[in-house]
Amino acid sequence: MKSSRTLGLVMIAPAAIMIVLFFLMPVVLTAVFSMTSMTTATGISGGVYQIAPNSLIALKSAMPDIAAEMAEPRYTIDDAGLKAVEGLGLAPGIAAELRAKHTGEVFPTRRDVERMIKDLAERPSTREVKQISEQFNRSVLNTRFDSKEQLFSALDSLGFKLTPEQKETVARVTYTGWTWTTDNFSRMATSPDMARVLFNTVLYVALVLMLFNVGYALLLAILTHYMPPTPASIFRGIWLLPRITPVVIYVMLWKWLAWDSGFISILMGKFGYPPKNYLLDNAYNAWFFVVLINGFIGASMGMLVFSSAMKAIPKSQFYASEVDGASRWQQIRYIILPQMRWPILFVTCYQTLSLLASFNEILLATNGGPGNATEVWALSAYHTALRNYAGNLEYGLGAAMALVLVVIGVAMSLLYLRVFSYGTLVAKPLIED
Amino acid sequence: MAERSQPSANYRSWPVITALTIVSLPLLLMYVYLFLDTVTVKQADALLPSGLTLNHWRFLWQTTEGKANIWQVTVNTLLFAACTTSLVLIVSSMAGYVLSRLNVPARGFFLAGVMVLHAFPSVTLIIAIFIVLQMIGLYNSLIGVILVKAAIDLPLGIWLMKGFYDTVPWEIEMAGVVDGASRFRVWRSLVLPQVKPGIMALGLFSFLSGWGEFILPQVLAPGNQVQVLSVYLAGFLADDNNYDFNMFKAVGVFYLVPVLLVYALFNKYLMNIYGGGSKG
């Protein structure tokens, strides 16, 4: 049926376009940016070529004599300089003689050019010599060139004799824009800070996942399963609150609880403890709260998945076991848990990814502090690329860090597709030929 | 929830209820105090309030120096959440139908792709999106954030809608086609009404998630003109000197009430999504 095919293409087009433009393209661009040295300093569009003092320092190690030469001014008798001399209102013969005899000459030092000017037929005074020589000062220092060609022609006209390789080196160190590089990845592999962040991330994911997303969620689901309907739905409602509350308010509540003017401080004050910021007091406290804050949110999803899975267990199994005299614990151990294998596996896989990528709560609560104690990978990528204390945002390095998460994400979701037998999911629906 | 296994009471439920209540106490406490603190006066070291006041709500009628106007910010938030929701609804109800019923090239590939994207660390893309929006000039505009947020919500939307379409019986469409309606019309007037629960669930979810979204607006549209409530509130939170915590809480309540209302009114639809209606 031709028409349904066309209709299908038309109807799926908006989704395809949006996903490609705002989802897939950023993924690809993350990969591209991760291979660059983009920072605030280099800008995100192309840069210019500038022989600045710091680029000369970089050049010194490779080509010390050329660097030294570039640092000094050069004197070139060119048209612009001649016009300027004519405009000085000196004796007209000076300009005319310079133009006729010396156009195009290059003098490496001020002494050389001034000796030449002194020897002119008009014999300018020492003051005039200085004035004239200044018009031909053609230092390359701190001039900006929009392209390589302009840089090279300027160097040529100033009499620098450079081989093509040397020119490339000069162009490389004087370029102010971003360049292609794999430095980001080697920095990630070697930096001790990154190792610390990686450790934090593993600890964070493991703690929240075990204690709350799976452990507490399972407990909550089992307990509410055996409860009368009213208290059960009240508890479920309470534990869903963190998930539906906007993250900014939710974290604000925790801050209110833990701040030095907050609830815990006031409560402890009643027992004579001085108020302090329990959240940022030390690394252990910060970790304690970070795990709680994220865990309380994470518990809800597991609770819902597990509850609905338990509801699907045939009631007859419970009745039968009770007739046989099974206790609650035996019911949980031999009926519920064995049938929860898939939901538990699913929640574990799914929440691992969510936890790896989520950093909103930590950003708002501790911002990675105290020190770097609660800095996790995603937060660190955010800090590196978008909110940096040093002020120089390292887009390239941040993108490289994000790419690591992307790669993990894709790898793990492909794994899920295998584990949760994607084939059967796709085969089911009714498809018209 | 109505039919629940009620096996005979071979244990008492009150110890369990007590234990759960104790564990839930921090949460309850935080929410109760959130509301209480916005309308009461309290001494600095007191746990219980000593009087009533509306002073903490003054942000409603006066604008703090250097901050955006609260109503402007509220309108922005509403606009952001509503536009994201409609975009997600329209696009994913079309794409879901195609994936469920129509034969398009690369269908399997698309489905697998959506599945992969759904479990994707989307927030990490924010760096690239930031640079791209700066390049094309959509940085600090609401349109840019709306498009990005909708795109990030799309995989879930498409997957969910496809799941709902899968449950609609074939016969409904057959009847329409036999009666001579075009496929588009069949979808529009016969199939779409069948998946209303899915549309409700997805719409509510999108709205709540857009209403609460923080990091995207914070990074992509932090300017005062396009600020949303989460960014406005986070600005308070970061402003260490001169913060008025109770007023801050009042803004929080102002921001939270719509969420609670929507949730209270529609929570049975929303459960379709939270309960894993799409994933089982």
XYZ file of C-alpha atoms in Angstrom:
713
model
C 0.000 0.000 0.000
C 1.909 3.001 -1.299
C -0.143 5.691 0.407
C 0.340 4.395 3.951
C 4.053 4.329 3.347
C 4.081 7.987 2.317
C 1.826 8.895 5.205
C 4.209 7.087 7.540
C 7.167 9.026 6.258
C 5.332 12.320 6.582
C 4.135 11.558 10.093
C 7.480 10.417 11.368
C 9.405 13.267 9.761
C 8.986 15.833 12.581
C 10.231 13.370 15.164
C 13.138 12.330 12.989
C 14.115 15.934 12.268
C 13.948 17.005 15.893
C 15.863 14.014 17.164
C 18.544 14.386 14.540
C 18.920 18.151 15.031
C 18.758 18.439 18.792
C 19.787 15.004 19.940
C 21.981 13.158 17.491
C 23.808 16.201 16.162
C 24.854 17.292 19.643
C 26.172 13.778 20.262
C 28.255 13.949 17.114
C 29.350 17.487 17.938
C 30.320 16.422 21.446
C 32.671 13.967 19.799
C 33.972 16.672 17.474
C 34.464 19.245 20.223
C 36.194 16.688 22.402
C 38.972 16.559 19.820
C 39.626 20.305 20.025
C 41.338 22.669 22.404
C 38.292 24.945 22.589
C 38.149 27.200 25.638
C 36.805 30.637 26.419
C 40.281 31.959 25.580
C 40.274 30.471 22.081
C 36.629 31.249 21.399
C 34.300 28.901 19.581
C 34.787 30.321 16.088
C 38.193 30.614 14.390
C 41.003 32.714 15.875
C 43.720 35.059 14.567
C 47.513 34.880 14.348
C 49.206 37.080 16.870
C 52.860 37.181 17.843
C 52.257 37.904 21.497
C 54.878 37.709 24.255
C 53.555 34.356 25.441
C 53.676 32.841 21.961
C 57.314 33.987 21.716
C 58.034 32.156 24.934
C 56.523 29.043 23.384
C 58.593 29.613 20.249
C 61.848 30.065 22.177
C 62.191 26.400 22.997
C 61.874 25.359 19.346
C 63.687 28.207 17.602
C 65.494 30.465 20.074
C 67.225 32.799 17.603
C 64.133 33.445 15.505
C 62.141 34.137 18.659
C 64.742 36.627 19.792
C 64.696 38.335 16.396
C 60.938 38.605 16.414
C 60.947 40.191 19.810
C 63.029 43.084 18.393
C 61.568 45.788 16.148
C 62.551 45.834 12.456
C 62.859 48.793 10.161
C 61.538 48.574 6.629
C 61.569 51.412 4.173
C 58.079 51.026 2.712
C 55.439 53.214 1.124
C 53.408 53.791 4.254
C 56.498 54.902 6.143
C 57.602 57.205 3.313
C 54.210 58.884 3.235
C 54.412 59.404 6.971
C 57.863 60.958 6.627
C 56.528 63.316 3.945
C 53.829 64.332 6.379
C 56.328 65.267 9.093
C 57.129 68.608 7.468
C 60.884 68.064 7.242
C 63.080 69.028 4.333
C 61.457 67.463 1.212
C 64.747 66.057 0.006
C 64.845 63.486 2.799
C 61.706 61.668 1.740
C 62.610 61.895 -1.914
C 66.064 60.442 -1.379
C 64.762 57.638 0.862
C 62.170 56.744 -1.737
C 64.628 56.777 -4.599
C 67.504 54.920 -3.012
C 66.248 52.833 -0.140
C 62.685 51.641 -0.875
C 62.290 48.022 0.112
C 65.384 47.853 2.301
C 65.103 46.150 5.678
C 67.259 47.033 8.695
C 67.409 44.576 11.555
C 68.155 47.138 14.307
C 67.480 50.771 15.129
C 71.230 51.541 14.954
C 71.478 50.362 11.359
C 68.541 52.377 10.085
C 69.608 55.498 11.921
C 73.127 55.272 10.514
C 71.626 55.144 7.026
C 69.372 58.143 7.711
C 72.260 60.176 9.105
C 74.179 59.564 5.907
C 71.435 61.061 3.735
C 72.364 64.122 1.654
C 70.232 66.430 3.806
C 71.997 65.457 7.062
C 68.947 65.417 9.377
C 69.508 66.385 13.028
C 69.587 63.661 15.676
C 66.086 64.544 16.779
C 64.854 64.279 13.197
C 66.651 60.965 12.717
C 64.719 59.513 15.635
C 61.479 60.914 14.247
C 62.120 59.472 10.813
C 63.288 56.061 11.962
C 60.203 55.682 14.118
C 58.041 55.850 10.969
C 59.677 52.691 9.666
C 59.397 50.664 12.844
C 57.618 47.507 11.702
C 57.529 45.275 14.757
C 55.530 42.085 14.355
C 54.954 41.993 18.068
C 51.267 42.288 19.000
C 49.979 42.740 15.466
C 47.008 40.604 14.499
C 46.827 38.722 11.236
C 43.552 37.262 10.052
C 45.117 34.443 8.082
C 48.286 32.433 7.747
C 49.034 34.055 4.392
C 48.984 37.524 5.910
C 51.286 36.394 8.697
C 53.740 34.831 6.244
C 53.776 37.799 3.877
C 54.392 40.127 6.803
C 57.282 37.948 7.953
C 58.677 37.860 4.391
C 58.488 41.590 3.931
C 60.325 42.081 7.189
C 63.163 39.971 5.886
C 62.726 36.896 8.068
C 64.174 34.013 6.129
C 62.121 31.043 7.275
C 61.780 27.554 5.869
C 58.214 26.304 5.328
C 58.484 24.084 8.409
C 59.619 26.994 10.528
C 56.734 29.046 9.195
C 54.307 26.333 10.213
C 55.788 26.300 13.692
C 55.438 30.069 13.957
C 51.841 29.837 12.721
C 51.071 27.116 15.236
C 52.329 28.947 18.296
C 50.914 32.322 17.302
C 47.399 31.030 16.536
C 44.916 32.229 19.154
C 41.944 30.075 18.047
C 41.244 26.430 18.834
C 43.056 23.560 17.168
C 42.539 19.824 16.732
C 44.140 17.813 19.476
C 43.855 14.605 21.452
C 45.276 16.227 24.587
C 41.883 16.113 26.302
C 41.911 12.349 26.389
C 45.483 12.019 27.575
C 44.778 14.605 30.279
C 41.767 12.588 31.401
C 43.803 9.407 31.498
C 46.660 10.849 33.536
C 45.176 13.495 35.826
C 44.874 12.490 39.496
C 41.870 14.828 39.828
C 40.031 12.765 37.243
C 40.859 9.574 39.109
C 39.339 11.102 42.221
C 36.215 12.125 40.319
C 35.923 8.653 38.847
C 36.167 7.120 42.303
C 33.492 9.520 43.579
C 31.209 8.576 40.707
C 31.515 4.853 41.299
C 30.941 5.322 45.018
C 27.944 7.585 44.428
C 26.252 5.294 41.917
C 26.903 2.192 43.978
C 25.677 3.669 47.260
C 22.516 5.276 45.933
C 21.673 2.306 43.753
C 22.133 -0.369 46.416
C 20.726 1.480 49.384
C 17.815 3.314 47.839
C 16.986 2.717 44.190
C 16.844 -1.036 44.668
C 17.144 -1.823 48.372
C 14.823 0.683 49.942
C 12.469 0.626 46.950
C 12.076 -3.114 47.310
C 11.488 -2.817 51.043
C 8.913 -0.102 50.490
C 7.129 -2.133 47.821
C 6.990 -5.268 49.981
C 5.835 -3.407 53.075
C 3.094 -1.539 51.257
C 2.108 -4.745 49.508
C 1.075 -6.277 52.838
C -0.540 -3.123 54.179
C -4.213 -2.159 54.159
C -4.944 -0.037 51.061
C -5.235 3.334 52.795
C -1.879 3.522 54.612
C -0.249 1.876 51.598
C -1.385 4.598 49.237
C -0.479 7.300 51.765
C 3.091 6.032 52.003
C 3.360 5.677 48.243
C 2.123 9.244 47.887
C 4.707 10.529 50.358
C 7.530 8.749 48.624
C 6.450 10.072 45.245
C 6.656 13.667 46.441
C 10.418 14.036 45.837
C 9.990 12.889 42.264
C 7.264 15.331 41.329
C 8.737 18.259 43.243
C 10.873 20.507 41.030
C 14.490 19.761 41.844
C 15.320 23.296 42.959
C 12.657 23.262 45.690
C 13.485 19.737 46.719
C 17.132 20.567 47.277
C 16.154 23.798 48.998
C 14.227 21.709 51.530
C 17.295 19.658 52.330
C 19.380 22.779 52.644
C 16.860 24.174 55.063
C 17.172 20.961 57.063
C 20.968 21.000 57.161
C 22.038 24.640 57.102
C 23.562 26.402 60.093
C 20.279 28.201 60.669
C 18.280 25.124 59.675
C 16.259 22.496 61.444
C 19.027 20.140 62.559
C 21.094 23.011 63.922
C 18.153 24.365 65.909
C 17.259 20.912 67.179
C 20.849 20.154 68.183
C 21.048 23.648 69.684
C 18.397 22.575 72.189
C 20.888 19.973 73.401
C 23.708 22.485 73.563
C 25.516 21.868 70.266
C 26.637 25.010 68.409
C 24.925 25.518 65.032
C 26.889 24.512 61.977
C 26.329 23.727 58.338
C 25.795 19.991 58.522
C 25.695 19.708 54.755
C 29.133 21.139 54.016
C 30.719 20.531 57.401
C 32.951 17.687 56.280
C 33.204 15.208 53.458
C 31.375 12.401 55.291
C 28.379 14.580 56.060
C 28.300 15.859 52.501
C 28.297 12.300 51.210
C 25.623 11.286 53.667
C 23.321 14.035 52.441
C 24.146 13.578 48.773
C 23.195 9.906 49.020
C 20.011 10.713 50.947
C 18.960 13.514 48.614
C 19.354 11.380 45.501
C 18.163 8.210 47.146
C 14.840 9.690 48.262
C 14.121 10.629 44.655
C 15.345 7.335 43.258
C 13.340 5.175 45.654
C 10.045 6.150 44.023
C 10.635 4.687 40.599
C 11.805 1.356 41.960
C 8.862 1.304 44.351
C 6.355 1.744 41.524
C 7.943 -0.807 39.234
C 8.237 -3.363 42.026
C 4.707 -2.719 43.306
C 3.144 -3.241 39.912
C 5.229 -6.366 39.405
C 4.047 -7.731 42.773
C 0.474 -6.993 41.888
C 0.929 -9.195 38.849
C 1.898 -12.227 40.935
C -1.128 -14.538 41.018
C -2.903 -14.302 44.373
C -3.425 -18.045 44.471
C 0.261 -18.496 45.207
C -0.068 -16.454 48.375
C -3.204 -18.289 49.501
C -1.698 -21.658 48.755
C 1.440 -20.860 50.695
C -0.595 -19.666 53.640
C -2.580 -22.854 53.734
C 0.777 -24.623 53.931
C 1.671 -22.405 56.893
C 4.257 -20.142 55.277
C 5.303 -17.078 57.256
C 5.595 -13.626 55.731
C 9.327 -13.989 55.479
C 8.974 -17.312 53.669
C 6.472 -15.743 51.272
C 8.912 -12.950 50.498
C 11.827 -15.325 50.195
C 10.208 -18.020 48.060
C 7.370 -16.298 46.205
C 8.048 -12.608 45.792
C 11.813 -12.341 45.352
C 12.216 -15.093 42.718
C 9.529 -13.426 40.594
C 11.138 -10.002 40.990
C 14.310 -10.931 39.148
C 13.476 -9.079 35.952
C 12.096 -5.914 37.538
C 15.156 -5.713 39.801
C 17.506 -6.210 36.885
C 15.639 -3.617 34.866
C 15.632 -1.006 37.635
C 19.309 -1.620 38.335
C 20.315 -1.149 34.712
C 18.050 1.814 34.113
C 18.942 3.659 37.296
C 22.660 3.136 36.840
C 22.465 5.211 33.706
C 20.199 7.815 35.283
C 22.553 8.171 38.226
C 25.630 8.404 36.029
C 24.125 11.274 34.075
C 22.312 13.151 36.821
C 24.056 15.957 38.614
C 21.331 18.566 39.208
C 20.847 17.600 42.833
C 24.544 17.546 43.699
C 25.121 20.790 41.834
C 22.422 22.533 43.836
C 23.166 20.902 47.171
C 26.948 20.826 47.570
C 28.220 21.995 44.181
C 30.827 19.262 44.446
C 32.066 20.476 47.841
C 33.444 20.564 50.396
C 36.656 20.739 48.423
C 36.143 18.238 45.634
C 34.637 15.599 47.898
C 31.305 15.128 46.110
C 32.360 16.040 42.585
C 31.023 13.300 40.291
C 31.807 12.778 36.626
C 28.798 14.532 35.099
C 29.112 17.465 37.485
C 32.804 17.691 36.772
C 32.105 17.839 33.025
C 29.596 20.601 33.675
C 32.064 22.508 35.840
C 34.890 22.118 33.363
C 32.903 23.287 30.382
C 30.270 25.660 31.662
C 30.832 26.901 35.201
C 34.483 27.149 36.059
C 36.041 28.899 39.038
C 39.097 29.835 36.980
C 36.836 31.627 34.494
C 38.398 29.895 31.500
C 35.737 27.428 30.379
C 37.365 24.382 28.801
C 34.734 23.345 26.259
C 36.991 20.755 24.637
C 37.916 18.945 27.824
C 34.329 19.131 29.091
C 33.043 17.652 25.847
C 35.583 14.861 26.130
C 34.330 14.083 29.625
C 30.723 14.137 28.406
C 31.699 11.823 25.571
C 32.860 9.229 28.067
C 29.362 9.226 29.570
C 27.787 9.057 26.131
C 29.891 6.042 25.223
C 29.011 4.307 28.490
C 25.336 5.168 27.920
C 25.237 3.761 24.410
C 27.158 0.652 25.381
C 24.867 -0.041 28.303
C 21.662 0.548 26.383
C 22.827 -1.802 23.663
C 23.413 -4.324 26.409
C 19.868 -3.799 27.724
C 18.485 -4.347 24.267
C 20.142 -7.744 24.300
C 19.234 -8.613 27.864
C 15.621 -7.527 27.576
C 15.356 -9.247 24.209
C 14.657 -6.346 21.956
C 13.645 -8.685 19.173
C 10.440 -9.748 20.898
C 9.552 -6.150 21.653
C 9.733 -5.166 18.016
C 8.079 -8.215 16.577
C 4.813 -7.885 18.474
C 2.939 -4.886 17.009
C 0.551 -5.154 14.098
C 2.151 -3.958 10.947
C 0.374 -3.419 7.719
C 2.136 -4.496 4.528
C -5.078 -0.506 43.579
C -8.581 -1.554 44.495
C -8.011 -5.266 44.546
C -5.126 -6.091 46.770
C -4.052 -9.376 48.179
C -5.246 -9.447 51.754
C -3.780 -12.610 53.132
C -4.807 -13.463 56.676
C -3.287 -11.321 59.393
C -0.511 -13.490 60.676
C 1.345 -10.370 61.709
C 0.383 -6.955 63.041
C 0.674 -4.047 60.657
C 1.153 -1.271 63.190
C 4.892 -1.902 63.881
C 5.572 -1.756 60.170
C 3.515 1.384 59.791
C 5.346 2.985 62.696
C 8.731 2.089 61.263
C 7.818 3.457 57.847
C 6.472 6.615 59.421
C 9.764 7.206 61.209
C 11.702 6.713 57.998
C 9.341 9.033 56.148
C 9.552 11.668 58.854
C 12.367 13.784 57.336
C 10.372 14.100 54.126
C 7.126 14.921 55.898
C 8.886 17.383 58.155
C 10.435 19.219 55.241
C 7.170 19.595 53.381
C 5.170 20.585 56.451
C 7.715 23.212 57.448
C 7.911 24.433 53.870
C 4.279 25.505 54.008
C 4.322 26.545 57.646
C 7.334 28.835 57.394
C 5.909 30.907 54.592
C 2.958 32.220 56.624
C 4.390 32.400 60.135
C 6.913 34.331 62.206
C 9.518 32.290 64.038
C 12.312 33.231 66.419
C 15.741 32.341 65.061
C 16.302 29.385 67.381
C 12.715 28.262 67.829
C 11.165 25.148 66.324
C 7.584 26.331 66.573
C 6.181 29.529 65.050
C 5.058 32.412 67.227
C 2.721 34.312 64.928
C 1.117 34.640 61.519
C 2.316 36.936 58.744
C 1.991 37.440 55.017
C 5.242 39.339 54.805
C 7.148 36.451 53.218
C 4.830 36.617 50.257
C 5.749 40.213 49.435
C 7.642 39.065 46.330
C 4.218 38.768 44.699
C 3.672 42.511 44.687
C 7.172 43.928 44.889
C 10.209 43.107 42.787
C 13.559 42.551 44.486
C 16.380 44.762 43.292
C 18.286 43.119 40.432
C 15.859 40.193 40.176
C 13.301 39.568 37.476
C 9.623 40.217 38.062
C 7.941 37.120 39.469
C 4.955 37.291 37.110
C 7.168 37.644 34.084
C 9.101 34.610 35.285
C 5.902 32.649 35.912
C 4.635 33.406 32.418
C 7.959 32.269 31.005
C 7.765 29.022 32.956
C 4.212 28.381 31.844
C 5.123 29.159 28.255
C 8.147 26.891 28.439
C 6.251 23.968 29.975
C 3.197 24.354 27.725
C 5.135 24.687 24.475
C 7.357 21.735 25.320
C 4.319 19.645 26.173
C 2.421 20.420 22.980
C 5.476 19.829 20.862
C 6.183 16.485 22.520
C 2.523 15.433 22.305
C 2.037 16.291 18.643
C 5.307 14.884 17.419
C 5.314 11.687 19.451
C 1.652 10.818 18.883
C 2.374 10.900 15.152
C 5.698 9.069 15.331
C 4.356 6.477 17.778
C 1.522 5.606 15.404
C 3.881 5.176 12.505
C 6.170 2.912 14.518
C 3.243 0.883 15.793
C 1.219 0.487 12.623
C 2.753 1.700 9.407
C 5.502 0.157 7.389
C 8.267 2.687 6.890
C 11.826 2.072 5.782
C 14.350 1.535 8.593
C 11.542 1.052 11.101
C 13.433 -1.449 13.209
C 16.464 0.771 13.211
C 14.400 3.746 14.310
C 12.790 1.751 17.101
C 16.113 0.527 18.405
C 17.459 4.065 18.112
C 14.601 5.480 20.156
C 15.147 2.797 22.758
C 18.840 3.631 22.995
C 18.177 7.363 23.153
C 15.632 6.826 25.891
C 18.283 5.411 28.170
C 20.759 8.081 27.228
C 22.616 10.546 29.447
C 20.961 13.440 27.696
C 22.159 16.079 30.126
C 25.709 15.478 29.087
C 24.866 16.793 25.637
C 24.320 20.181 27.132
C 27.896 21.267 26.430
C 27.571 20.698 22.711
C 24.086 22.214 22.675
C 25.395 25.291 24.474
C 28.120 25.815 21.879
C 25.718 25.186 18.986
C 23.085 27.598 20.302
C 25.785 30.233 20.736
C 26.895 29.686 17.155
C 23.428 29.929 15.625
C 22.288 32.745 17.882
C 19.487 31.004 19.772
C 21.379 31.311 23.050
C 19.346 33.072 25.721
C 16.060 32.607 23.862
C 13.112 30.575 25.061
C 12.668 28.947 21.638
C 16.073 27.325 21.797
C 15.453 25.749 25.203
C 11.960 24.598 24.237
C 13.273 22.787 21.164
C 16.081 21.154 23.107
C 13.874 20.100 25.995
C 11.230 18.680 23.641
C 13.863 16.730 21.735
C 15.206 15.252 24.966
C 11.709 14.203 26.069
C 10.817 12.776 22.651
C 12.322 9.274 22.936
C 10.249 8.550 26.041
C 7.177 10.067 24.384
C 7.511 8.058 21.194
C 8.151 4.841 23.057
C 5.202 5.396 25.354
C 2.788 6.327 22.584
C 3.878 3.344 20.534
C 3.079 1.137 23.518
C -0.416 2.607 23.768
C -1.082 2.303 20.019
C -0.027 -1.350 20.195
C -2.995 -2.054 22.462
C -5.587 -0.560 20.115
C -7.388 -3.393 18.257
C -6.816 -3.695 14.539
C -10.579 -3.934 13.876
C -11.148 -0.254 14.614
C -8.849 0.761 11.807
C -10.167 -1.927 9.496
C -13.676 -0.604 9.980
C -12.564 2.914 9.123
C -10.642 1.881 6.047
C -13.499 -0.284 4.778
C -15.847 2.642 5.162
C -13.583 4.577 2.808
C -11.764 6.925 5.162
C -8.169 7.819 4.414
C -5.466 6.448 6.689
C -4.791 9.899 8.088
C -8.472 10.330 8.910
C -8.612 6.906 10.521
C -5.707 7.882 12.751
C -7.106 11.306 13.482
C -10.712 10.428 14.340
C -10.682 6.728 15.228
C -7.320 5.751 16.679
C -6.324 8.921 18.484
C -9.354 8.900 20.817
C -8.446 5.322 21.799
C -5.074 6.361 23.218
C -6.363 9.244 25.292
C -4.944 7.787 28.536
C -1.535 7.713 26.936
C -1.855 11.292 25.732
C -2.963 12.400 29.179
C -0.101 10.584 30.879
C 2.512 11.868 28.485
C 1.106 15.396 28.536
C 1.109 15.554 32.331
C 4.548 14.073 32.540
C 5.920 16.512 29.966
C 4.301 19.439 31.701
C 5.638 18.522 35.116
C 9.070 17.796 33.793
C 9.109 21.073 31.842
C 7.798 23.015 34.824
C 10.548 21.643 37.043
C 13.382 21.664 34.514
C 16.430 23.406 35.876
C 19.703 22.732 34.167
C 18.663 23.429 30.555
C 17.231 26.922 31.197
C 20.060 27.659 33.620
C 22.691 27.008 30.985
C 20.881 27.943 27.782
C 18.658 30.861 28.834
C 19.841 32.492 32.070
C 18.911 36.058 31.069
C 16.388 37.980 33.168
C 13.963 38.353 30.245
C 13.640 34.626 29.612
C 14.201 33.329 33.129
C 12.027 30.497 34.448
C 11.085 29.839 38.058
C 13.717 27.185 38.714
C 16.517 29.504 37.600
C 14.987 32.384 39.541
C 14.865 30.261 42.675
C 18.381 28.921 42.166
C 19.523 32.539 41.948
C 18.157 33.075 45.449
C 19.854 29.920 46.649
C 23.235 31.018 45.321
C 22.913 34.545 46.739
C 24.644 33.921 50.054
C 24.533 37.368 51.562
C 21.194 38.925 52.192
C 19.012 35.890 51.707
C 15.636 35.760 53.276
C 15.029 32.062 53.688
C 11.350 32.352 54.472
C 10.647 34.451 51.417
C 12.668 31.968 49.450
C 10.392 29.235 50.775
C 7.335 31.252 49.822
C 8.608 31.399 46.251
C 9.097 27.662 46.523
C 5.496 27.096 47.592
C 4.308 29.385 44.821
C 6.291 27.239 42.404
C 5.252 23.905 43.931
C 1.477 24.397 44.258
C 0.675 23.960 40.544
C 2.665 20.717 40.560
C 0.778 19.353 43.550
C -2.564 20.374 42.065
C -1.841 18.729 38.744
C -0.609 15.653 40.533
C -3.580 15.448 42.899
C -6.106 15.877 40.095
C -4.555 13.614 37.505
C -2.405 11.173 39.397
C -4.195 8.093 38.065
C -3.232 9.072 34.508
C 0.278 9.946 35.538
C 0.695 6.512 37.149
C 0.595 5.079 33.638
C 4.006 6.576 33.080
C 5.538 6.341 36.551
C 4.242 2.857 37.033
C 6.163 1.841 33.981
C 3.137 1.662 31.690
C 5.593 1.652 28.833
C 8.047 -0.770 30.311
C 6.062 -3.158 32.424
